[in-house]
Amino acid sequence: AARPIQLCDCRGSAVMATQTVQAWHFLPNDGMTRYEPRTKVVVGEWLSVDPARMELCAYGLHASERILDALEYAPGALLCRVELGGTILRGSDKLCAERRRVIAMADATHLLHEMACRSAESVLHLIPESERAVAREAIDVKRRWLAGQASDSELAAASAASAASAARAAASAASAARAAWAVASAASAASAARAAAWAASAAASAAARDAAWAAARAARSAAARAAAWDAQNNTLTKMASELLGIGVR
């Protein structure tokens, strides 16, 4: 049985739990830990730190229970489902643990670009009809680019056209248009260095993150925005679980 772990919030209060915690984490594309001393991460092997020195955002092995929260801190597109153990500090959108091991790992570059497309599609109906075709074209070009059927210059042109469309759209509709713009712009910004794996994957993380945020912001009320954000998180969780071939508990 797993040994008890201590869950703490940022103020230092603690409760006892009897199980390890599963969460999401993104690694740089070289498969190394992000900070010094950089260590090669191997699926199934535990990493550990000194619990006496642990501090959220400063020292420890981090991960997030919600995949969109993990995406906020992604240095690349190497997606990991991880297990945390030992002492665990709990923040609002992340956990900081004494011990962490990867359960499953995969390159999520394509998945994150596709997630950006889906986020944008979810709010196409909010864009004025006169601008909707431009946003839809940006999404279509992005998918063709992913399939190797559109050039970098075509993607850049779609990005520019969608950005101009967003500027023309009004208030809430503009937020929706920006979701579509993010789909093309994040990848095209790195298209000059497309052959560089890190640059292309960093763009994938940004595209998914920005499009999800824009789609959620397009909602008209705080409750609707929260529901939209949850829907985006659920969609990405399902896609990530299928990519890794795991169930999420």
Coordinates of C-alpha atoms in Angstrom, one line a residue:
A1 CA 0.0 0.0 0.0
A2 CA 1.1 3.6 -0.7
R3 CA 2.5 5.3 2.4
P4 CA 0.5 8.3 3.8
I5 CA 1.3 11.7 2.2
Q6 CA 0.8 15.2 3.5
L7 CA -1.2 17.6 1.5
C8 CA -0.5 21.3 2.3
D9 CA -1.9 24.5 1.0
C10 CA 0.2 27.7 0.5
R11 CA -0.5 28.7 4.1
G12 CA 1.0 25.5 5.6
S13 CA -2.1 23.8 6.9
A14 CA -2.1 20.1 6.3
V15 CA -4.3 17.0 6.1
M16 CA -3.3 13.4 5.8
A17 CA -4.1 11.2 2.8
T18 CA -3.5 7.5 2.2
Q19 CA -2.9 7.5 -1.5
T20 CA -0.5 9.0 -4.0
V21 CA -1.9 11.7 -6.3
Q22 CA -2.1 11.5 -10.1
A23 CA -1.7 14.7 -12.1
W24 CA -0.6 16.2 -15.4
H25 CA 2.9 17.6 -16.3
F26 CA 4.6 18.8 -19.5
L27 CA 8.3 18.4 -20.0
P28 CA 10.7 20.2 -22.4
N29 CA 10.9 18.2 -25.6
D30 CA 14.4 16.8 -24.8
G31 CA 12.8 14.8 -22.0
M32 CA 14.8 16.4 -19.3
T33 CA 13.5 18.1 -16.2
R34 CA 13.1 21.8 -16.7
Y35 CA 15.4 23.2 -14.0
E36 CA 18.9 22.4 -12.7
P37 CA 20.1 19.9 -12.1
R38 CA 18.5 18.8 -15.4
T39 CA 17.8 15.0 -15.2
K40 CA 16.6 12.6 -18.0
V41 CA 13.0 11.6 -17.1
V42 CA 12.4 7.8 -17.5
V43 CA 8.9 6.4 -17.4
G44 CA 8.3 4.5 -14.1
E45 CA 11.4 5.9 -12.3
W46 CA 10.9 8.1 -9.2
L47 CA 12.5 11.5 -8.9
S48 CA 12.8 13.0 -5.4
V49 CA 13.8 16.3 -3.7
D50 CA 14.6 17.4 -0.2
P51 CA 11.1 17.9 1.5
A52 CA 12.6 20.5 3.9
R53 CA 13.3 22.8 1.1
M54 CA 10.1 22.5 -0.8
E55 CA 8.3 25.7 -1.9
L56 CA 5.6 26.2 -4.5
C57 CA 6.9 27.7 -7.7
A58 CA 10.5 27.6 -6.3
Y59 CA 11.6 24.1 -5.4
G60 CA 10.0 20.7 -5.8
L61 CA 8.5 18.4 -8.3
H62 CA 5.4 20.2 -9.8
A63 CA 2.3 19.0 -11.6
S64 CA -1.4 20.0 -11.9
E65 CA -4.5 18.0 -11.4
R66 CA -6.2 19.8 -14.3
I67 CA -4.5 19.5 -17.6
L68 CA -5.3 23.0 -18.7
D69 CA -3.5 24.2 -15.5
A70 CA -0.5 22.1 -16.4
L71 CA -0.6 23.6 -19.9
E72 CA -0.1 27.1 -18.4
Y73 CA 3.3 26.0 -17.3
A74 CA 4.3 23.9 -20.3
P75 CA 7.9 24.4 -21.5
G76 CA 7.2 22.0 -24.4
A77 CA 4.7 19.5 -25.7
L78 CA 6.0 16.3 -24.0
L79 CA 2.9 15.3 -22.2
C80 CA 3.1 13.2 -19.0
R81 CA 0.7 11.6 -16.7
V82 CA 2.5 11.5 -13.3
E83 CA 2.1 10.1 -9.8
L84 CA 3.1 12.3 -6.9
G85 CA 4.1 11.1 -3.4
G86 CA 5.7 12.1 -0.2
T87 CA 5.0 15.6 1.1
I88 CA 2.8 17.6 -1.3
L89 CA 2.2 21.3 -1.2
R90 CA -1.1 22.4 -2.8
G91 CA -1.6 25.7 -4.7
S92 CA -4.6 27.0 -6.6
D93 CA -3.5 25.5 -9.9
K94 CA -0.5 23.2 -9.1
L95 CA 1.0 20.7 -6.7
C96 CA 4.6 20.6 -5.5
A97 CA 5.7 17.2 -4.4
E98 CA 8.6 15.5 -2.8
R99 CA 8.5 12.6 -5.2
R100 CA 7.2 12.2 -8.8
R101 CA 7.3 9.6 -11.4
V102 CA 5.9 9.4 -14.9
I103 CA 3.2 6.8 -15.6
A104 CA 2.9 7.6 -19.3
M105 CA 4.5 10.0 -21.7
A106 CA 3.9 11.0 -25.3
D107 CA 4.7 13.9 -27.8
A108 CA 1.5 15.9 -27.8
T109 CA 2.4 18.4 -30.5
H110 CA -0.3 17.3 -32.9
L111 CA -2.8 16.9 -30.2
L112 CA -2.3 20.4 -28.9
H113 CA -2.7 22.0 -32.3
E114 CA -5.8 20.0 -32.8
M115 CA -7.1 21.1 -29.4
A116 CA -6.6 24.7 -30.5
C117 CA -8.7 24.0 -33.6
R118 CA -11.5 22.5 -31.6
S119 CA -11.5 25.4 -29.1
A120 CA -11.8 27.8 -32.0
E121 CA -14.6 25.8 -33.6
S122 CA -16.5 25.8 -30.4
V123 CA -17.1 29.5 -30.6
L124 CA -17.4 30.0 -34.4
H125 CA -21.1 30.6 -34.0
L126 CA -20.3 33.8 -31.9
I127 CA -18.4 35.4 -34.7
P128 CA -20.5 37.8 -37.0
E129 CA -21.5 35.9 -40.1
S130 CA -19.6 38.3 -42.3
E131 CA -16.3 37.3 -40.5
R132 CA -17.0 33.6 -39.8
A133 CA -15.6 32.3 -43.1
V134 CA -12.2 33.9 -42.4
A135 CA -12.0 32.2 -39.0
R136 CA -13.1 28.9 -40.4
E137 CA -10.5 29.1 -43.1
A138 CA -7.8 29.7 -40.5
I139 CA -8.8 26.5 -38.8
D140 CA -9.0 24.6 -42.1
V141 CA -5.5 25.8 -43.2
K142 CA -4.1 24.9 -39.8
R143 CA -5.3 21.3 -40.2
R144 CA -4.0 21.1 -43.7
W145 CA -0.7 22.4 -42.4
L146 CA -0.6 19.7 -39.7
A147 CA -1.2 17.1 -42.4
G148 CA 1.6 18.5 -44.6
Q149 CA -0.9 19.8 -47.1
A150 CA -0.4 23.6 -46.6
S151 CA 2.8 25.6 -46.6
D152 CA 4.2 27.9 -43.9
S153 CA 3.3 30.9 -46.0
E154 CA -0.3 29.7 -46.4
L155 CA -0.6 29.3 -42.7
A156 CA 1.0 32.8 -42.1
A157 CA -1.5 34.3 -44.6
A158 CA -4.4 32.6 -42.8
S159 CA -3.1 33.9 -39.5
A160 CA -2.9 37.5 -40.8
A161 CA -6.4 37.3 -42.3
S162 CA -7.9 36.0 -39.1
A163 CA -6.1 38.6 -37.0
A164 CA -7.6 41.3 -39.2
S165 CA -11.0 39.7 -38.9
A166 CA -10.7 39.7 -35.1
A167 CA -10.0 43.5 -35.2
R168 CA -13.1 44.1 -37.2
A169 CA -15.4 42.0 -35.0
A170 CA -17.2 43.5 -32.1
A171 CA -16.7 42.9 -28.3
S172 CA -17.6 39.3 -27.5
A173 CA -17.4 38.2 -31.1
A174 CA -13.8 39.5 -31.2
S175 CA -12.9 37.1 -28.4
A176 CA -14.2 34.2 -30.5
A177 CA -12.3 35.4 -33.5
R178 CA -9.1 35.6 -31.5
A179 CA -9.5 31.9 -30.6
A180 CA -9.4 31.1 -34.3
W181 CA -6.5 33.5 -34.8
A182 CA -4.5 31.8 -32.1
V183 CA -4.8 28.5 -33.9
A184 CA -2.8 29.8 -36.9
S185 CA -0.7 32.5 -35.2
A186 CA 1.0 30.4 -32.6
A187 CA 2.3 27.9 -35.1
S188 CA 3.1 30.4 -37.8
A189 CA 5.1 32.5 -35.4
A190 CA 7.5 29.5 -35.2
S191 CA 7.2 28.4 -38.8
A192 CA 10.6 29.9 -39.8
A193 CA 12.1 27.5 -37.4
R194 CA 9.6 24.7 -38.0
A195 CA 12.4 22.1 -38.4
A196 CA 13.4 22.8 -34.8
A197 CA 11.3 20.4 -32.7
W198 CA 11.3 22.7 -29.6
A199 CA 10.1 25.7 -31.4
A200 CA 7.3 23.8 -33.2
S201 CA 6.2 22.2 -29.9
A202 CA 6.3 25.4 -27.9
A203 CA 4.0 26.9 -30.5
A204 CA 1.6 23.9 -30.1
S205 CA 1.4 24.6 -26.3
A206 CA 0.7 28.3 -26.9
A207 CA -1.9 27.6 -29.6
A208 CA -3.9 25.2 -27.4
R209 CA -3.6 27.5 -24.3
D210 CA -4.5 30.7 -26.1
A211 CA -7.4 29.3 -28.1
A212 CA -8.9 27.6 -25.0
W213 CA -8.7 30.9 -23.0
A214 CA -10.2 32.9 -25.9
A215 CA -13.0 30.4 -26.3
A216 CA -13.8 30.6 -22.6
R217 CA -13.7 34.4 -22.6
A218 CA -16.2 34.6 -25.4
A219 CA -18.9 33.4 -22.9
R220 CA -21.2 36.2 -21.7
S221 CA -21.2 35.6 -18.0
A222 CA -18.8 34.4 -15.3
A223 CA -20.7 31.2 -14.8
A224 CA -20.7 30.6 -18.5
R225 CA -17.0 31.3 -18.8
A226 CA -16.3 28.8 -15.9
A227 CA -18.5 26.2 -17.6
A228 CA -16.7 26.8 -21.0
W229 CA -13.3 26.5 -19.3
D230 CA -14.4 23.2 -17.7
A231 CA -15.6 22.0 -21.0
Q232 CA -12.3 22.8 -22.6
N233 CA -10.5 21.0 -19.8
N234 CA -12.7 17.9 -20.2
T235 CA -12.1 17.8 -23.9
L236 CA -8.3 18.1 -23.6
T237 CA -8.3 15.5 -20.7
K238 CA -10.2 13.0 -23.0
M239 CA -7.8 13.6 -25.9
A240 CA -4.7 13.3 -23.7
S241 CA -6.0 10.1 -22.1
E242 CA -6.6 8.6 -25.5
L243 CA -3.1 9.6 -26.7
L244 CA -1.5 8.0 -23.6
G245 CA -3.8 5.0 -23.6
I246 CA -4.8 5.4 -20.0
G247 CA -7.8 6.0 -17.8
V248 CA -7.9 9.1 -15.6
R249 CA -8.9 8.9 -12.0

